[in-house]
Amino acid sequence: MTITRRTLLKLASLAPAAKIVGIQMAHADDRTFRHALTLFNDIKYPADFKHFDYVKPDAPKAGRVRFGLVGSFDNLNPYTFKGEAGGAVQNDTLLTSSLDEPSTEYGLVASGVWHPEDRSLVVYRLRPEARFHDGTPITPDDVIWSMQALRDANPFYNAYYKNIAKAEQTGEHEVTFDFGQKGNRELPLITGQLPVLPKHWWTGKDASGKQRNIQETSFEVPLGSGAYVADEVKLGTSIHLKRVADYWGKDLAVNVGQNNFDTIEYIYFRDANVAFEAFKGDQFDWRTESSSKTWATGYDFPAVKDGRVIKEEIKLEQVEGMQAWALNVRRNKFQDARVRQALNLAFDFEWANQNLFYGQYKRSRSYFNNSEMEAKGLPSDAELALLNPLKDQLPAEVFTAEYANPLNDTPQNKRKNLRQAAKLLSDAGWAITQDGGKNVLKNAKGEQLTVDFLLDSPLFERIALPYQQSLELLGIGVTIKTVDSAQYERQVQNFDYDIVVGNWAQSLSPGNEQREFWGSEAAKRTGSRNLVGISNPAIDKLVETLIFAPDRESLVTACKALDRALIWNHYVVPMWYIDYDRTARWDRFGRPDKLPDLSTGFPTIWWWDEEKAKMVKQK
């Protein structure tokens, strides 16, 4: 189960549409509503819990926190896939996650939840006190409307909530969703992730009398219901949020000790180098560092040396998903797996790690790195039970070898890998010819093999440029193009690229989002996260097996089988990962003695420390 996206302010997963119609459902007297849902394990916090263990319940409510983001935004409606949205609105969800359990959600807008053992439907009871910021109650009608409106507005939600077939108000404060299928263990929980939107606002008119449309971009701040509300927006430049003093949910156990800052500000910078200089100049407070070079060499400025800026590596218990050069197999030139494998042989990770990354990274060898779901060794008997029926549709190596990336650790290995890549390209029908003293690969039609890298950050140019040199030695023509974030988003949504940087974050409980990553239906749908364009019946079958796994052991087995099928198809050129967060902050904040296992919790469970802030100012 994953909810992620490219930036701090954007949503990360989404789903296909089914029309919501009425449900004929008898009320069973023996239904027992619970305060929380979990996938497989026991729920940690009982119904009468007062707060999560990882918060300070009496944390002071004061101060401010500022974030610096690279890019811009041209839209304030985060629910459409059009445009680049800024995070100007917060809408509470039916359930909310804890940060120290991998797959448990507790009631937020919903006070209780129930589903039958077969998970064919789920029922939510809403809190009568739940309110939007204009004081209007949150109703079952808002929940039902939100589900359909989000699926109509965004391919992500259309896919994520694909299996919700019907919805109806089944009580004064009760909503029932029917899934039209049994056994999808994750559907009740991902339904709980639904942001509840104000139907009356979205179906109304703006101040100028224009009808609002959730499917279109907008410069109007939408009505929310969360702990913060936008009070100032400078389009494309900054968004300023203030804490809602009378927020309806502030005293709920799931919110105690959280949302402690009076204000939160997001400041946008067009260039990553400018953003870093702004951080050094105390123009914003927190960085999660993405550049290994900057982490190794950039934090030597006076504020770090005198302790005003804290540089900290925070280790988390998390799966490291696949980051890679994603090869768009919708393009004919990438449909032959031998071509894709050749591109991996030419990528010199070892040189990049030593010369560009200061040895900070490990090479990705799995779509579930650093977890029990990573496929290692040869398939187990349980994995073979899933893989053998698909044997004719999978590479032979799935059954006979443990995957390992090519090593370019010595000059001899580099030459060996390039020779192997050249042979694979030749076997795939690409022959080397000479053009002005350069090697050029052409097929029988005389077409040259060229690849275009589409990037949205100069940080990746320094990685793509040496890769370009290796590819050109093989006779492949290479173009590297870096564009602004808005253009990049448009091209990626329309699959208008040869190669982009793909990043598929994984949770400790993978589920329905795997359809969005690798499914055949997602490959055809504009805006999906199937960046590679995978349309493989064997992959589809393994994804469905994973989604309908009845227990944790079966889930892990299905993940390993899927991992083998994906990695041996050479859909991507694996990059790298680290198993900790590189963070830097101006030392103005307090935090709980022990952070939760799954997140830094910043800024939600941190708080403003007035004494520290005074010390920073005095130094």
Coordinates of C-alpha atoms in Angstrom, one line a residue:
M1 CA 0.0 0.0 0.0
T2 CA 1.7 3.2 -1.2
I3 CA 0.8 6.8 -1.4
T4 CA 3.6 8.8 -2.8
R5 CA 4.5 11.4 -5.4
R6 CA 7.3 13.4 -7.0
T7 CA 7.3 16.2 -4.5
L8 CA 6.3 16.9 -0.9
L9 CA 3.2 18.6 -2.0
K10 CA 1.9 16.1 -4.6
L11 CA -0.1 13.0 -4.2
A12 CA 1.6 9.8 -4.9
S13 CA -0.9 7.0 -6.2
L14 CA -4.2 7.0 -8.2
A15 CA -7.1 4.6 -9.8
P16 CA -9.8 3.4 -12.9
A17 CA -13.5 4.4 -12.7
A18 CA -16.5 2.4 -12.0
K19 CA -19.9 4.1 -11.7
I20 CA -21.2 4.5 -8.2
V21 CA -24.8 3.4 -7.9
G22 CA -27.1 2.4 -5.1
I23 CA -26.5 -0.6 -2.8
Q24 CA -29.2 -2.8 -1.5
M25 CA -27.7 -3.9 1.8
A26 CA -29.5 -5.2 4.9
H27 CA -28.2 -3.9 8.2
A28 CA -26.9 -6.8 10.2
D29 CA -27.3 -6.5 14.0
D30 CA -24.1 -8.4 14.6
R31 CA -21.8 -5.9 12.8
T32 CA -19.0 -4.8 15.2
F33 CA -17.5 -1.5 14.2
R34 CA -13.8 -1.0 15.0
H35 CA -11.8 2.2 15.5
A36 CA -9.1 1.0 13.1
L37 CA -8.2 -1.4 10.3
T38 CA -5.1 -3.4 9.6
L39 CA -4.0 -5.8 6.9
F40 CA -2.7 -8.8 8.7
N41 CA -1.4 -8.1 12.1
D42 CA -2.8 -6.9 15.4
I43 CA -3.8 -3.3 15.8
K44 CA -1.3 -1.6 18.2
Y45 CA -3.5 1.1 19.8
P46 CA -6.8 0.2 21.5
A47 CA -10.1 1.9 21.0
D48 CA -9.6 4.1 24.0
F49 CA -6.0 5.2 23.3
K50 CA -5.1 8.8 24.1
H51 CA -2.3 9.5 21.6
F52 CA 0.3 7.8 19.5
D53 CA 3.4 6.7 21.4
Y54 CA 5.7 8.7 19.2
V55 CA 4.2 12.1 19.9
K56 CA 4.7 14.6 22.8
P57 CA 1.0 15.1 23.8
D58 CA 1.6 18.6 25.3
A59 CA 3.9 19.9 22.6
P60 CA 3.7 23.7 22.4
K61 CA 1.6 25.2 19.6
A62 CA 3.8 28.0 18.3
G63 CA 6.3 29.2 15.7
R64 CA 6.7 28.5 12.1
V65 CA 8.4 26.2 9.6
R66 CA 9.5 26.9 6.1
F67 CA 10.2 24.4 3.3
G68 CA 12.1 25.1 0.1
L69 CA 10.9 23.3 -3.0
V70 CA 12.6 23.2 -6.5
G71 CA 10.1 23.9 -9.3
S72 CA 6.9 25.9 -9.5
F73 CA 3.2 25.5 -9.6
D74 CA 0.5 26.8 -12.0
N75 CA -2.6 25.4 -10.3
L76 CA -4.2 25.2 -6.8
N77 CA -6.5 22.3 -7.5
P78 CA -4.5 19.1 -6.5
Y79 CA -7.2 16.7 -7.6
T80 CA -6.9 17.1 -11.3
F81 CA -3.9 15.6 -13.2
K82 CA -3.7 18.8 -15.2
G83 CA -1.0 21.3 -14.4
E84 CA 1.5 21.4 -11.6
A85 CA -0.4 21.7 -8.3
G86 CA 0.7 23.6 -5.2
G87 CA -0.3 22.3 -1.8
A88 CA -2.7 25.0 -0.7
V89 CA -5.5 22.7 0.6
Q90 CA -5.8 20.0 3.2
N91 CA -8.9 17.7 3.2
D92 CA -9.1 15.1 5.9
T93 CA -9.5 11.4 5.0
L94 CA -11.8 8.7 6.4
L95 CA -8.9 7.0 8.1
T96 CA -5.3 8.1 8.9
S97 CA -2.1 6.1 9.3
S98 CA 0.1 5.7 12.3
L99 CA 3.8 6.2 11.8
D100 CA 5.0 3.2 13.8
E101 CA 2.8 0.5 12.1
P102 CA 3.3 -0.5 8.4
S103 CA -0.3 -1.2 7.5
T104 CA -2.8 0.1 10.1
E105 CA -5.2 3.1 9.8
Y106 CA -7.2 4.7 12.5
G107 CA -10.5 6.7 12.3
L108 CA -10.3 10.3 11.4
V109 CA -13.5 11.6 9.6
A110 CA -14.8 8.1 10.3
S111 CA -15.3 7.1 13.9
G112 CA -15.8 3.4 13.1
V113 CA -15.4 0.9 10.3
W114 CA -16.6 -2.6 9.5
H115 CA -16.1 -5.1 6.8
P116 CA -17.1 -8.8 6.4
E117 CA -14.5 -11.5 6.6
D118 CA -14.4 -11.8 2.8
R119 CA -13.8 -8.0 2.4
S120 CA -16.5 -7.7 -0.2
L121 CA -17.5 -4.3 1.1
V122 CA -16.7 -1.8 3.8
V123 CA -18.9 0.4 6.0
Y124 CA -17.8 3.7 7.5
R125 CA -19.6 5.6 10.3
L126 CA -18.8 9.3 10.1
R127 CA -18.2 11.6 13.1
P128 CA -21.1 14.0 13.4
E129 CA -18.7 16.7 14.6
A130 CA -16.5 16.6 11.4
R131 CA -16.6 19.9 9.6
F132 CA -15.2 21.8 6.6
H133 CA -13.5 25.1 7.2
D134 CA -16.7 27.0 6.5
G135 CA -18.5 25.1 9.3
T136 CA -20.5 22.8 7.0
P137 CA -20.8 19.2 8.4
I138 CA -19.0 16.5 6.5
T139 CA -21.8 14.1 5.3
P140 CA -22.1 10.7 3.6
D141 CA -23.1 12.6 0.5
D142 CA -19.7 14.4 0.5
V143 CA -17.9 11.0 0.8
I144 CA -19.9 9.5 -2.1
W145 CA -19.5 12.5 -4.3
S146 CA -15.7 12.7 -3.6
M147 CA -15.1 9.2 -4.7
Q148 CA -16.7 9.6 -8.1
A149 CA -15.5 13.2 -8.6
L150 CA -11.9 12.2 -7.9
R151 CA -12.0 9.2 -10.2
D152 CA -13.5 11.4 -13.0
A153 CA -10.8 14.1 -12.4
N154 CA -7.6 12.1 -12.1
P155 CA -6.4 8.8 -13.7
F156 CA -4.6 8.1 -10.5
Y157 CA -7.7 7.9 -8.4
N158 CA -9.5 6.2 -11.3
A159 CA -7.0 3.3 -11.1
Y160 CA -6.5 3.3 -7.3
Y161 CA -10.2 2.9 -6.6
K162 CA -10.9 0.7 -9.6
N163 CA -12.7 -2.0 -7.7
I164 CA -15.2 0.1 -5.8
A165 CA -18.3 -0.8 -7.8
K166 CA -21.1 0.8 -5.7
A167 CA -21.6 3.3 -2.9
E168 CA -24.6 4.4 -0.9
Q169 CA -25.6 6.2 2.3
T170 CA -26.8 3.4 4.5
G171 CA -27.5 5.5 7.7
E172 CA -27.6 9.0 8.9
H173 CA -23.8 9.1 9.3
E174 CA -23.0 5.9 7.4
V175 CA -21.5 5.1 4.0
T176 CA -21.1 1.7 2.4
F177 CA -18.8 0.8 -0.4
D178 CA -19.3 -2.4 -2.3
F179 CA -16.3 -3.8 -4.1
G180 CA -18.0 -6.3 -6.4
Q181 CA -15.4 -8.9 -5.6
K182 CA -14.0 -10.8 -2.6
G183 CA -10.6 -11.2 -1.0
N184 CA -8.8 -7.9 -2.0
R185 CA -7.3 -7.4 1.5
E186 CA -6.3 -3.8 0.8
L187 CA -9.5 -2.3 -0.5
P188 CA -11.0 -1.4 2.8
L189 CA -7.8 0.5 3.9
I190 CA -7.2 2.3 0.6
T191 CA -10.9 3.4 0.6
G192 CA -10.1 4.9 4.0
Q193 CA -7.4 7.0 2.4
L194 CA -10.1 8.9 0.4
P195 CA -9.9 12.7 1.0
V196 CA -13.4 13.9 1.7
L197 CA -14.2 17.0 -0.4
P198 CA -17.0 19.5 0.1
K199 CA -19.6 18.8 -2.6
H200 CA -21.4 22.0 -1.9
W201 CA -18.3 24.0 -2.7
W202 CA -17.1 22.2 -5.8
T203 CA -20.6 22.1 -7.3
G204 CA -21.0 25.8 -6.6
K205 CA -19.7 29.0 -8.2
D206 CA -16.7 31.1 -7.4
A207 CA -16.7 34.8 -6.4
S208 CA -17.0 35.9 -10.1
G209 CA -20.0 33.6 -10.7
K210 CA -18.1 31.0 -12.7
Q211 CA -19.0 27.4 -12.1
R212 CA -16.2 25.4 -10.4
N213 CA -14.9 22.3 -12.1
I214 CA -12.8 19.7 -10.2
Q215 CA -11.4 18.4 -13.5
E216 CA -9.8 21.7 -14.4
T217 CA -6.9 23.8 -13.1
S218 CA -7.8 26.7 -10.9
F219 CA -6.1 29.7 -9.1
E220 CA -8.8 29.6 -6.4
V221 CA -7.8 27.9 -3.1
P222 CA -10.3 25.0 -2.6
L223 CA -12.3 24.7 0.6
G224 CA -10.6 22.2 3.0
S225 CA -11.2 20.5 6.4
G226 CA -7.7 19.8 7.7
A227 CA -5.5 21.3 10.4
Y228 CA -4.1 24.1 8.1
V229 CA -5.6 26.6 5.7
A230 CA -3.9 28.7 3.1
D231 CA -4.0 32.4 3.9
E232 CA -1.6 33.7 1.3
V233 CA -0.6 32.4 -2.1
K234 CA 1.9 33.9 -4.5
L235 CA 1.3 32.0 -7.7
G236 CA 4.3 30.0 -8.7
T237 CA 6.4 31.4 -5.8
S238 CA 5.1 30.6 -2.3
I239 CA 2.2 29.2 -0.3
H240 CA 1.6 30.2 3.3
L241 CA -0.6 28.1 5.6
K242 CA -1.9 28.9 9.1
R243 CA -3.1 26.5 11.7
V244 CA -6.9 26.4 12.1
A245 CA -7.5 27.4 15.7
D246 CA -10.9 25.7 15.8
Y247 CA -10.0 22.7 13.7
W248 CA -12.7 20.2 14.3
G249 CA -10.3 17.2 14.8
K250 CA -7.6 18.8 17.0
D251 CA -8.5 16.8 20.1
L252 CA -8.9 13.4 18.4
A253 CA -6.3 10.8 19.7
V254 CA -4.9 10.5 16.2
N255 CA -4.1 14.3 16.2
V256 CA -2.9 14.9 19.8
G257 CA 0.7 16.2 19.8
Q258 CA 0.6 16.9 16.1
N259 CA 0.1 19.9 13.8
N260 CA 2.1 22.1 16.3
F261 CA 3.3 24.9 14.1
D262 CA 1.3 28.1 13.8
T263 CA 2.3 28.5 10.2
I264 CA 3.9 26.5 7.4
E265 CA 5.3 28.1 4.3
Y266 CA 6.4 26.5 1.0
I267 CA 8.9 28.6 -0.9
Y268 CA 9.6 27.6 -4.6
F269 CA 13.0 28.0 -6.3
R270 CA 13.6 27.5 -10.0
D271 CA 17.1 26.1 -9.5
A272 CA 18.4 23.5 -7.0
N273 CA 21.7 25.4 -6.5
V274 CA 19.8 28.6 -5.7
A275 CA 17.6 26.6 -3.3
F276 CA 20.6 25.3 -1.4
E277 CA 22.1 28.8 -1.2
A278 CA 18.8 30.0 0.2
F279 CA 18.9 27.3 2.9
K280 CA 22.4 28.4 3.8
G281 CA 21.1 31.9 4.1
D282 CA 18.3 30.9 6.5
Q283 CA 15.5 31.5 4.0
F284 CA 14.0 28.1 4.9
D285 CA 14.4 25.6 7.7
W286 CA 14.5 22.0 6.5
R287 CA 16.2 20.0 3.7
T288 CA 16.0 16.4 2.8
E289 CA 19.1 16.2 0.8
S290 CA 18.9 14.5 -2.6
S291 CA 22.4 15.2 -3.8
S292 CA 25.2 13.0 -2.6
K293 CA 27.8 15.6 -3.7
T294 CA 26.1 18.3 -1.8
W295 CA 25.8 16.1 1.3
A296 CA 29.5 15.2 1.1
T297 CA 31.0 18.6 0.3
G298 CA 28.3 21.3 0.6
Y299 CA 27.7 21.4 4.4
D300 CA 30.8 23.2 5.4
F301 CA 29.3 26.7 5.8
P302 CA 29.5 28.6 9.1
A303 CA 26.1 27.7 10.4
V304 CA 26.9 24.0 10.4
K305 CA 30.3 24.5 12.0
D306 CA 28.8 26.6 14.9
G307 CA 25.8 24.3 15.4
R308 CA 23.0 26.5 14.1
V309 CA 22.4 23.9 11.4
I310 CA 22.1 20.3 12.3
K311 CA 23.1 17.7 9.7
E312 CA 21.7 14.3 10.5
E313 CA 21.2 10.9 8.8
I314 CA 18.0 9.4 10.1
K315 CA 17.7 5.6 9.5
L316 CA 14.1 4.3 8.9
E317 CA 12.6 0.9 8.7
Q318 CA 11.4 1.1 5.1
V319 CA 11.5 -0.7 1.8
E320 CA 13.8 0.9 -0.8
G321 CA 11.9 0.7 -4.1
M322 CA 13.3 0.9 -7.5
Q323 CA 14.9 4.0 -8.9
A324 CA 16.1 3.5 -12.4
W325 CA 16.5 4.8 -16.0
A326 CA 13.0 3.8 -17.1
L327 CA 13.0 2.6 -20.7
N328 CA 9.7 3.4 -22.6
V329 CA 8.9 0.0 -24.2
R330 CA 6.0 1.7 -26.0
R331 CA 8.8 2.7 -28.4
N332 CA 9.7 -0.1 -30.9
K333 CA 13.5 0.2 -30.3
F334 CA 13.1 -0.9 -26.6
Q335 CA 10.7 -3.8 -27.2
D336 CA 13.6 -6.3 -27.6
A337 CA 14.9 -7.3 -24.2
R338 CA 18.4 -7.7 -25.6
V339 CA 18.5 -4.0 -26.3
R340 CA 17.3 -3.2 -22.8
Q341 CA 19.9 -5.5 -21.3
A342 CA 22.7 -3.9 -23.4
L343 CA 21.8 -0.5 -22.0
N344 CA 22.3 -1.8 -18.5
L345 CA 25.7 -3.4 -19.4
A346 CA 26.8 0.1 -20.6
F347 CA 25.9 1.9 -17.4
D348 CA 28.9 2.3 -15.1
F349 CA 27.4 2.6 -11.6
E350 CA 30.7 1.8 -9.9
W351 CA 32.4 4.8 -11.5
A352 CA 29.5 7.1 -10.7
N353 CA 29.3 5.9 -7.1
Q354 CA 33.0 6.5 -6.6
N355 CA 33.4 9.8 -8.5
L356 CA 30.0 11.4 -8.2
F357 CA 28.3 9.9 -5.1
Y358 CA 31.2 9.7 -2.7
G359 CA 30.5 6.0 -2.2
Q360 CA 27.1 6.7 -0.5
Y361 CA 24.9 4.5 -2.5
K362 CA 24.1 0.8 -3.0
R363 CA 23.1 -0.4 -6.5
S364 CA 19.5 -1.4 -6.7
R365 CA 19.1 -5.1 -7.6
S366 CA 15.4 -5.4 -6.7
Y367 CA 12.1 -3.6 -6.9
F368 CA 11.9 -4.3 -3.1
N369 CA 15.4 -3.5 -1.9
N370 CA 16.3 -3.8 1.7
S371 CA 13.3 -5.9 2.7
E372 CA 12.1 -9.5 3.1
M373 CA 10.3 -9.1 -0.2
E374 CA 13.5 -8.9 -2.2
A375 CA 14.1 -11.9 -4.4
K376 CA 17.4 -13.7 -3.5
G377 CA 18.9 -17.0 -4.5
L378 CA 16.8 -19.3 -6.6
P379 CA 13.0 -19.4 -6.4
S380 CA 11.6 -21.2 -3.4
D381 CA 9.0 -24.0 -3.8
A382 CA 6.3 -21.5 -2.9
E383 CA 7.5 -19.0 -5.5
L384 CA 7.7 -21.8 -8.1
A385 CA 4.1 -22.6 -7.5
L386 CA 3.3 -19.1 -8.7
L387 CA 5.9 -19.0 -11.5
N388 CA 5.7 -22.4 -13.1
P389 CA 2.2 -21.9 -14.6
L390 CA 3.7 -18.7 -16.3
K391 CA 6.9 -20.4 -17.5
D392 CA 6.3 -19.9 -21.2
Q393 CA 5.8 -16.1 -20.6
L394 CA 8.8 -15.4 -18.5
P395 CA 12.6 -15.3 -19.2
A396 CA 14.3 -18.6 -18.5
E397 CA 16.6 -16.9 -16.0
V398 CA 13.7 -16.3 -13.6
F399 CA 14.0 -20.1 -12.8
T400 CA 17.7 -20.7 -13.2
A401 CA 19.7 -17.7 -11.8
E402 CA 19.9 -15.1 -9.1
Y403 CA 19.8 -11.6 -10.6
A404 CA 23.0 -9.5 -10.4
N405 CA 23.8 -6.3 -12.1
P406 CA 26.9 -6.1 -14.3
L407 CA 30.0 -4.9 -12.4
N408 CA 32.2 -2.2 -13.9
D409 CA 34.8 -2.2 -11.1
T410 CA 37.8 -2.8 -13.3
P411 CA 38.9 -1.7 -16.8
Q412 CA 38.7 -5.4 -17.8
N413 CA 35.1 -5.7 -16.7
K414 CA 34.1 -2.5 -18.4
R415 CA 35.5 -3.8 -21.7
K416 CA 33.9 -7.2 -21.2
N417 CA 30.5 -5.6 -20.5
L418 CA 30.7 -3.4 -23.5
R419 CA 31.6 -6.4 -25.7
Q420 CA 28.6 -8.3 -24.3
A421 CA 26.4 -5.3 -24.9
A422 CA 27.6 -5.0 -28.5
K423 CA 26.8 -8.7 -29.1
L424 CA 23.3 -8.4 -27.7
L425 CA 22.7 -5.4 -29.9
S426 CA 24.0 -7.3 -33.0
D427 CA 21.8 -10.3 -32.1
A428 CA 18.8 -7.9 -31.9
G429 CA 19.5 -6.7 -35.5
W430 CA 21.6 -3.6 -35.0
A431 CA 24.8 -3.5 -37.0
I432 CA 27.8 -1.1 -36.5
T433 CA 28.6 1.1 -39.4
Q434 CA 31.1 4.0 -39.7
D435 CA 30.0 7.6 -40.1
G436 CA 32.8 10.2 -40.0
G437 CA 35.0 7.9 -38.0
K438 CA 32.3 7.2 -35.4
N439 CA 30.5 4.0 -34.7
V440 CA 26.8 4.2 -35.6
L441 CA 24.3 1.4 -35.0
K442 CA 21.7 0.9 -37.7
N443 CA 19.1 -1.7 -38.4
A444 CA 18.2 -3.4 -41.7
K445 CA 16.1 -0.4 -42.7
G446 CA 19.0 1.9 -42.2
E447 CA 17.5 3.5 -39.1
Q448 CA 20.0 4.6 -36.4
L449 CA 19.5 3.5 -32.8
T450 CA 19.1 6.7 -30.8
V451 CA 18.0 7.4 -27.3
D452 CA 16.8 10.6 -25.7
F453 CA 17.1 11.3 -22.0
L454 CA 14.3 13.6 -20.6
L455 CA 15.3 15.2 -17.3
D456 CA 13.8 17.7 -15.0
S457 CA 16.9 18.4 -12.8
P458 CA 20.5 19.3 -13.7
L459 CA 21.6 16.9 -10.9
F460 CA 20.9 14.0 -13.3
E461 CA 22.9 15.6 -16.1
R462 CA 26.2 14.7 -14.4
I463 CA 25.0 11.1 -14.3
A464 CA 23.6 11.0 -17.9
L465 CA 26.7 12.6 -19.5
P466 CA 29.2 9.8 -18.7
Y467 CA 26.5 7.3 -19.5
Q468 CA 26.2 9.0 -22.9
Q469 CA 29.9 8.4 -23.6
S470 CA 29.5 4.6 -23.0
L471 CA 26.5 4.4 -25.2
E472 CA 28.1 6.3 -28.0
L473 CA 31.0 3.8 -27.9
L474 CA 28.4 1.2 -28.9
G475 CA 27.2 3.4 -31.7
I476 CA 24.0 4.6 -30.0
G477 CA 23.1 8.2 -30.7
V478 CA 22.3 10.1 -27.4
T479 CA 20.4 13.3 -26.6
I480 CA 20.1 14.7 -23.1
K481 CA 17.3 17.3 -22.6
T482 CA 16.5 19.0 -19.3
V483 CA 13.2 20.9 -19.1
D484 CA 11.3 22.7 -16.5
S485 CA 9.0 20.8 -14.1
A486 CA 5.8 21.7 -15.8
Q487 CA 6.9 20.6 -19.3
Y488 CA 8.4 17.5 -17.8
E489 CA 5.1 16.6 -16.1
R490 CA 3.2 17.1 -19.4
Q491 CA 5.6 14.9 -21.3
V492 CA 5.7 12.2 -18.7
Q493 CA 1.9 12.1 -18.4
N494 CA 1.7 11.6 -22.1
F495 CA 4.6 9.1 -22.2
D496 CA 6.4 11.4 -24.6
Y497 CA 9.9 10.2 -23.9
D498 CA 12.5 7.5 -24.6
I499 CA 14.1 7.4 -21.1
V500 CA 13.2 9.2 -17.8
V501 CA 14.2 8.7 -14.2
G502 CA 11.6 6.3 -12.7
N503 CA 11.1 6.1 -9.0
W504 CA 8.6 3.5 -7.6
A505 CA 8.4 3.8 -3.8
Q506 CA 7.3 0.7 -2.0
S507 CA 5.7 0.2 1.4
L508 CA 6.1 -2.7 3.8
S509 CA 2.7 -4.0 2.5
P510 CA 2.6 -3.7 -1.3
G511 CA -0.8 -4.0 -2.9
N512 CA -3.2 -2.3 -5.3
E513 CA -0.7 0.3 -6.4
Q514 CA 1.3 -2.4 -8.2
R515 CA -1.4 -2.4 -10.9
E516 CA -0.6 1.3 -11.4
F517 CA 3.1 0.6 -11.6
W518 CA 3.2 -2.5 -13.9
G519 CA -0.3 -3.3 -15.1
S520 CA -1.3 -3.6 -18.7
E521 CA -4.3 -1.4 -18.3
A522 CA -2.2 1.4 -16.7
A523 CA 0.3 1.1 -19.7
K524 CA -2.4 2.5 -21.9
R525 CA -3.8 5.2 -19.6
T526 CA -2.5 8.7 -19.8
G527 CA -1.0 9.9 -16.6
S528 CA -0.4 6.5 -15.1
R529 CA 2.7 5.5 -13.2
N530 CA 3.5 2.6 -15.6
L531 CA 6.3 4.7 -17.0
V532 CA 7.9 1.7 -18.8
G533 CA 4.7 0.7 -20.6
I534 CA 4.8 -2.8 -19.3
S535 CA 1.9 -4.9 -20.8
N536 CA 2.7 -8.5 -19.9
P537 CA 0.0 -11.0 -18.9
A538 CA 2.5 -12.8 -16.6
I539 CA 3.2 -9.6 -14.7
D540 CA -0.6 -8.9 -14.5
K541 CA -1.2 -12.4 -13.1
L542 CA 1.5 -12.0 -10.4
V543 CA 0.3 -8.5 -9.5
E544 CA -3.2 -9.9 -8.9
T545 CA -1.8 -12.8 -6.8
L546 CA 0.0 -10.2 -4.7
I547 CA -3.1 -8.1 -4.2
F548 CA -5.3 -11.1 -3.2
A549 CA -2.7 -12.7 -0.9
P550 CA -4.6 -14.0 2.1
D551 CA -1.7 -13.6 4.7
R552 CA 1.7 -12.1 5.2
E553 CA 3.6 -15.2 4.1
S554 CA 1.7 -15.4 0.8
L555 CA 2.2 -11.7 0.2
V556 CA 6.0 -11.9 0.7
T557 CA 6.1 -14.9 -1.7
A558 CA 4.1 -13.1 -4.3
C559 CA 6.4 -10.0 -4.1
K560 CA 9.5 -12.2 -4.6
A561 CA 7.9 -13.8 -7.6
L562 CA 6.9 -10.5 -9.1
D563 CA 10.4 -9.1 -8.3
R564 CA 12.0 -11.9 -10.4
A565 CA 9.7 -11.4 -13.3
L566 CA 10.3 -7.7 -13.4
I567 CA 14.0 -7.6 -13.0
W568 CA 14.8 -10.4 -15.5
N569 CA 12.7 -8.7 -18.2
H570 CA 15.3 -5.8 -18.1
Y571 CA 12.6 -3.1 -18.2
V572 CA 14.9 -0.6 -16.5
V573 CA 18.5 0.2 -15.9
P574 CA 18.7 0.1 -12.1
M575 CA 20.2 3.0 -10.3
W576 CA 20.8 3.1 -6.6
Y577 CA 19.4 3.6 -3.1
I578 CA 20.4 4.6 0.5
D579 CA 18.7 3.2 3.6
Y580 CA 18.5 6.5 5.5
D581 CA 17.2 10.0 5.1
R582 CA 19.9 12.8 4.7
T583 CA 18.4 15.7 6.6
A584 CA 19.6 19.2 7.5
R585 CA 17.7 21.7 9.6
W586 CA 18.1 25.0 11.3
D587 CA 18.1 24.1 15.0
R588 CA 14.9 25.8 16.1
F589 CA 12.8 22.7 16.7
G590 CA 12.0 20.1 19.3
R591 CA 11.1 16.5 18.6
P592 CA 10.0 13.4 20.5
D593 CA 12.7 11.4 22.3
K594 CA 12.1 8.5 19.9
L595 CA 11.0 9.1 16.3
P596 CA 8.6 6.6 14.8
D597 CA 10.1 3.7 12.9
L598 CA 8.6 4.6 9.5
S599 CA 9.1 8.3 9.2
T600 CA 11.0 11.3 10.4
G601 CA 7.6 12.8 11.3
F602 CA 8.7 16.3 10.3
P603 CA 7.0 18.6 10.6
T604 CA 3.8 16.9 11.9
I605 CA 5.1 15.7 15.3
W606 CA 7.9 18.2 15.8
W607 CA 7.4 21.6 17.4
W608 CA 8.9 25.1 17.7
D609 CA 11.5 25.4 20.5
E610 CA 11.7 29.1 21.5
E611 CA 14.9 28.7 23.5
K612 CA 16.7 27.0 20.6
A613 CA 15.4 29.7 18.2
K614 CA 16.9 32.4 20.5
M615 CA 20.2 30.6 20.5
V616 CA 20.3 30.4 16.7
K617 CA 19.5 34.1 16.5
Q618 CA 22.2 35.0 19.0
K619 CA 25.1 33.1 17.3

